[in-house]
mmCIF file with all atom_site columns, C-alpha atoms in Angstrom:
data_model
loop_
_atom_site.group_PDB
_atom_site.id
_atom_site.type_symbol
_atom_site.label_atom_id
_atom_site.label_alt_id
_atom_site.label_comp_id
_atom_site.label_asym_id
_atom_site.label_entity_id
_atom_site.label_seq_id
_atom_site.pdbx_PDB_ins_code
_atom_site.Cartn_x
_atom_site.Cartn_y
_atom_site.Cartn_z
_atom_site.occupancy
_atom_site.B_iso_or_equiv
_atom_site.pdbx_formal_charge
_atom_site.auth_seq_id
_atom_site.auth_comp_id
_atom_site.auth_asym_id
_atom_site.auth_atom_id
_atom_site.pdbx_PDB_model_num
ATOM 1  C CA . MET A 1 1  ? 92.635  197.459 358.332 1.00 92.00 ? 144 MET A CA 1
ATOM 2  C CA . ASN A 1 2  ? 95.699  196.351 360.257 1.00 93.00 ? 145 ASN A CA 1
ATOM 3  C CA . ILE A 1 3  ? 99.441  196.766 360.015 1.00 94.00 ? 146 ILE A CA 1
ATOM 4  C CA . MET A 1 4  ? 102.220 195.117 361.985 1.00 95.00 ? 147 MET A CA 1
ATOM 5  C CA . ILE A 1 5  ? 105.416 197.024 362.697 1.00 93.00 ? 148 ILE A CA 1
ATOM 6  C CA . ARG A 1 6  ? 108.419 194.872 363.616 1.00 94.00 ? 149 ARG A CA 1
ATOM 7  C CA . ASN A 1 7  ? 110.886 196.356 366.086 1.00 93.00 ? 150 ASN A CA 1
ATOM 8  C CA . PRO A 1 8  ? 109.148 199.750 366.451 1.00 93.00 ? 151 PRO A CA 1
ATOM 9  C CA . LYS A 1 9  ? 111.453 202.590 367.460 1.00 90.00 ? 152 LYS A CA 1
ATOM 10 C CA . ASN A 1 10 ? 109.348 203.571 370.495 1.00 93.00 ? 153 ASN A CA 1
ATOM 11 C CA . THR A 1 11 ? 106.244 202.694 372.519 1.00 94.00 ? 154 THR A CA 1
ATOM 12 C CA . ALA A 1 12 ? 102.781 202.701 370.961 1.00 95.00 ? 155 ALA A CA 1
ATOM 13 C CA . LEU A 1 13 ? 101.796 205.673 373.113 1.00 96.00 ? 156 LEU A CA 1
ATOM 14 C CA . ASN A 1 14 ? 104.751 207.803 372.007 1.00 96.00 ? 157 ASN A CA 1
ATOM 15 C CA . LEU A 1 15 ? 104.545 206.765 368.344 1.00 95.00 ? 158 LEU A CA 1
ATOM 16 C CA . MET A 1 16 ? 100.827 207.489 368.055 1.00 96.00 ? 159 MET A CA 1
ATOM 17 C CA . ARG A 1 17 ? 101.260 210.863 369.739 1.00 97.00 ? 160 ARG A CA 1
ATOM 18 C CA . GLU A 1 18 ? 104.072 211.638 367.291 1.00 96.00 ? 161 GLU A CA 1
ATOM 19 C CA . ALA A 1 19 ? 101.632 210.791 364.479 1.00 96.00 ? 162 ALA A CA 1
ATOM 20 C CA . GLY A 1 20 ? 99.095  213.321 365.812 1.00 96.00 ? 163 GLY A CA 1
ATOM 21 C CA . TYR A 1 21 ? 96.782  210.924 367.653 1.00 98.00 ? 164 TYR A CA 1
ATOM 22 C CA . THR A 1 22 ? 95.216  211.544 371.048 1.00 97.00 ? 165 THR A CA 1
ATOM 23 C CA . TYR A 1 23 ? 95.118  208.770 373.635 1.00 98.00 ? 166 TYR A CA 1
ATOM 24 C CA . GLU A 1 24 ? 91.515  207.756 374.323 1.00 97.00 ? 167 GLU A CA 1
ATOM 25 C CA . LYS A 1 25 ? 91.487  204.729 376.638 1.00 97.00 ? 168 LYS A CA 1
ATOM 26 C CA . GLN A 1 26 ? 92.899  201.328 377.438 1.00 96.00 ? 169 GLN A CA 1
ATOM 27 C CA . LYS A 1 27 ? 90.753  198.309 376.610 1.00 90.00 ? 170 LYS A CA 1
ATOM 28 C CA . GLY A 1 28 ? 92.343  195.114 377.892 1.00 93.00 ? 171 GLY A CA 1
ATOM 29 C CA . ASP A 1 29 ? 95.858  194.962 376.459 1.00 94.00 ? 172 ASP A CA 1
ATOM 30 C CA . GLU A 1 30 ? 95.050  197.459 373.690 1.00 97.00 ? 173 GLU A CA 1
ATOM 31 C CA . LEU A 1 31 ? 95.412  201.228 373.702 1.00 98.00 ? 174 LEU A CA 1
ATOM 32 C CA . ALA A 1 32 ? 92.844  203.285 371.775 1.00 98.00 ? 175 ALA A CA 1
ATOM 33 C CA . PHE A 1 33 ? 93.676  206.541 369.978 1.00 98.00 ? 176 PHE A CA 1
ATOM 34 C CA . VAL A 1 34 ? 91.731  209.050 367.872 1.00 97.00 ? 177 VAL A CA 1
ATOM 35 C CA . LYS A 1 35 ? 92.703  211.672 365.309 1.00 97.00 ? 178 LYS A CA 1
ATOM 36 C CA . ARG A 1 36 ? 90.329  214.128 363.710 1.00 95.00 ? 179 ARG A CA 1
ATOM 37 C CA . ILE A 1 37 ? 90.296  214.201 359.934 1.00 93.00 ? 180 ILE A CA 1
ATOM 38 C CA . THR A 1 38 ? 88.678  217.636 359.784 1.00 91.00 ? 181 THR A CA 1
ATOM 39 C CA . GLY A 1 39 ? 88.071  220.325 362.414 1.00 88.00 ? 182 GLY A CA 1
ATOM 40 C CA . GLU A 1 40 ? 84.826  218.608 363.399 1.00 90.00 ? 183 GLU A CA 1
ATOM 41 C CA . ASP A 1 41 ? 84.318  215.710 365.836 1.00 88.00 ? 184 ASP A CA 1
ATOM 42 C CA . PHE A 1 42 ? 83.526  213.370 362.931 1.00 91.00 ? 185 PHE A CA 1
ATOM 43 C CA . PRO A 1 43 ? 84.804  211.806 360.784 1.00 93.00 ? 186 PRO A CA 1
ATOM 44 C CA . LYS A 1 44 ? 87.871  210.719 362.755 1.00 95.00 ? 187 LYS A CA 1
ATOM 45 C CA . TYR A 1 45 ? 90.494  208.004 362.641 1.00 96.00 ? 188 TYR A CA 1
ATOM 46 C CA . HIS A 1 46 ? 90.137  205.458 365.434 1.00 96.00 ? 189 HIS A CA 1
ATOM 47 C CA . ALA A 1 47 ? 93.146  203.249 366.109 1.00 97.00 ? 190 ALA A CA 1
ATOM 48 C CA . TYR A 1 48 ? 93.690  200.343 368.471 1.00 97.00 ? 191 TYR A CA 1
ATOM 49 C CA . THR A 1 49 ? 97.266  199.338 369.190 1.00 97.00 ? 192 THR A CA 1
ATOM 50 C CA . LYS A 1 50 ? 98.692  196.228 370.770 1.00 97.00 ? 193 LYS A CA 1
ATOM 51 C CA . GLN A 1 51 ? 102.376 195.993 371.597 1.00 95.00 ? 194 GLN A CA 1
ATOM 52 C CA . ILE A 1 52 ? 104.507 193.039 372.578 1.00 93.00 ? 195 ILE A CA 1
ATOM 53 C CA . PRO A 1 53 ? 108.308 192.999 372.585 1.00 94.00 ? 196 PRO A CA 1
ATOM 54 C CA . GLY A 1 54 ? 109.466 193.470 368.993 1.00 94.00 ? 197 GLY A CA 1
ATOM 55 C CA . LEU A 1 55 ? 105.999 193.929 367.466 1.00 96.00 ? 198 LEU A CA 1
ATOM 56 C CA . LEU A 1 56 ? 103.388 196.702 367.292 1.00 95.00 ? 199 LEU A CA 1
ATOM 57 C CA . THR A 1 57 ? 99.999  196.016 365.739 1.00 96.00 ? 200 THR A CA 1
ATOM 58 C CA . ILE A 1 58 ? 97.778  198.931 364.678 1.00 96.00 ? 201 ILE A CA 1
ATOM 59 C CA . SER A 1 59 ? 94.127  198.386 363.760 1.00 96.00 ? 202 SER A CA 1
ATOM 60 C CA . LEU A 1 60 ? 92.595  201.439 362.077 1.00 96.00 ? 203 LEU A CA 1
ATOM 61 C CA . HIS A 1 61 ? 89.129  202.499 360.949 1.00 95.00 ? 204 HIS A CA 1
ATOM 62 C CA . ILE A 1 62 ? 87.231  205.741 360.397 1.00 94.00 ? 205 ILE A CA 1
ATOM 63 C CA . ASP A 1 63 ? 84.292  206.687 362.604 1.00 91.00 ? 206 ASP A CA 1
ATOM 64 C CA . GLN A 1 64 ? 81.940  208.503 360.229 1.00 87.00 ? 207 GLN A CA 1
ATOM 65 C CA . LYS A 1 65 ? 79.574  209.646 362.993 1.00 81.00 ? 208 LYS A CA 1
ATOM 66 C CA . GLY A 1 66 ? 78.931  209.155 366.674 1.00 75.00 ? 209 GLY A CA 1
ATOM 67 C CA . PRO A 1 67 ? 76.727  206.486 368.235 1.00 68.00 ? 210 PRO A CA 1
ATOM 68 C CA . SER A 1 68 ? 73.110  206.881 367.221 1.00 66.00 ? 211 SER A CA 1
ATOM 69 C CA . TYR A 1 69 ? 71.393  204.090 369.146 1.00 62.00 ? 212 TYR A CA 1
ATOM 70 C CA . GLY A 1 70 ? 71.049  205.478 372.674 1.00 60.00 ? 213 GLY A CA 1
ATOM 71 C CA . THR A 1 71 ? 73.703  204.024 374.945 1.00 61.00 ? 214 THR A CA 1
ATOM 72 C CA . SER A 1 72 ? 74.842  201.432 372.394 1.00 57.00 ? 215 SER A CA 1
ATOM 73 C CA . PRO A 1 73 ? 78.456  201.774 371.204 1.00 57.00 ? 216 PRO A CA 1
ATOM 74 C CA . MET A 1 74 ? 77.421  201.101 367.589 1.00 58.00 ? 217 MET A CA 1
ATOM 75 C CA . HIS A 1 75 ? 78.575  203.641 365.060 1.00 58.00 ? 218 HIS A CA 1
ATOM 76 C CA . SER A 1 76 ? 79.017  204.113 361.356 1.00 67.00 ? 219 SER A CA 1
ATOM 77 C CA . GLY A 1 77 ? 82.555  202.964 360.597 1.00 77.00 ? 220 GLY A CA 1
ATOM 78 C CA . ASP A 1 78 ? 84.660  202.672 357.468 1.00 81.00 ? 221 ASP A CA 1
ATOM 79 C CA . TYR A 1 79 ? 87.144  199.806 357.644 1.00 84.00 ? 222 TYR A CA 1
ATOM 80 C CA . ASP A 1 80 ? 88.583  199.767 354.117 1.00 87.00 ? 223 ASP A CA 1
ATOM 81 C CA . SER A 1 81 ? 89.058  202.890 352.031 1.00 90.00 ? 224 SER A CA 1
ATOM 82 C CA . PRO A 1 82 ? 91.782  204.853 350.247 1.00 92.00 ? 225 PRO A CA 1
ATOM 83 C CA . LEU A 1 83 ? 91.931  207.242 353.246 1.00 92.00 ? 226 LEU A CA 1
ATOM 84 C CA . ILE A 1 84 ? 92.690  204.356 355.598 1.00 94.00 ? 227 ILE A CA 1
ATOM 85 C CA . THR A 1 85 ? 95.293  202.901 353.239 1.00 94.00 ? 228 THR A CA 1
ATOM 86 C CA . ALA A 1 86 ? 97.043  206.287 352.978 1.00 95.00 ? 229 ALA A CA 1
ATOM 87 C CA . GLU A 1 87 ? 96.959  206.810 356.749 1.00 95.00 ? 230 GLU A CA 1
ATOM 88 C CA . LEU A 1 88 ? 98.402  203.349 357.414 1.00 93.00 ? 231 LEU A CA 1
ATOM 89 C CA . GLU A 1 89 ? 101.241 204.091 354.992 1.00 93.00 ? 232 GLU A CA 1
ATOM 90 C CA . ARG A 1 90 ? 101.913 207.351 356.837 1.00 94.00 ? 233 ARG A CA 1
ATOM 91 C CA . LEU A 1 91 ? 101.931 205.498 360.164 1.00 93.00 ? 234 LEU A CA 1
ATOM 92 C CA . LYS A 1 92 ? 104.411 202.925 358.802 1.00 90.00 ? 235 LYS A CA 1
ATOM 93 C CA . LYS A 1 93 ? 106.859 205.713 357.964 1.00 90.00 ? 236 LYS A CA 1
ATOM 94 C CA . ILE A 1 94 ? 106.534 207.279 361.426 1.00 86.00 ? 237 ILE A CA 1
ATOM 95 C CA . THR A 1 95 ? 106.600 204.072 363.466 1.00 79.00 ? 238 THR A CA 1
ATOM 96 C CA . GLY A 1 96 ? 109.136 201.953 361.596 1.00 68.00 ? 239 GLY A CA 1
#
């Protein structure tokens, strides 16, 4: 699921850190972040952000488990659930 924040109060990096996310990597013009849901490695929130002047886009899903196909990046992800909806609402309050 995605949200767009108009005129965010800070950079994507600072806002996501404020929301409890850890920076993972940069992929093109997107920054990737993760946040554990429990004390275990999985499940975890996985967010990609893209920021241009006046607009921050956050794409969020839940990684249910790690890759299970050798070196393939495929994983078991949840892209639409009540947990994601609630987390996006929380992010809107922090970032807006």
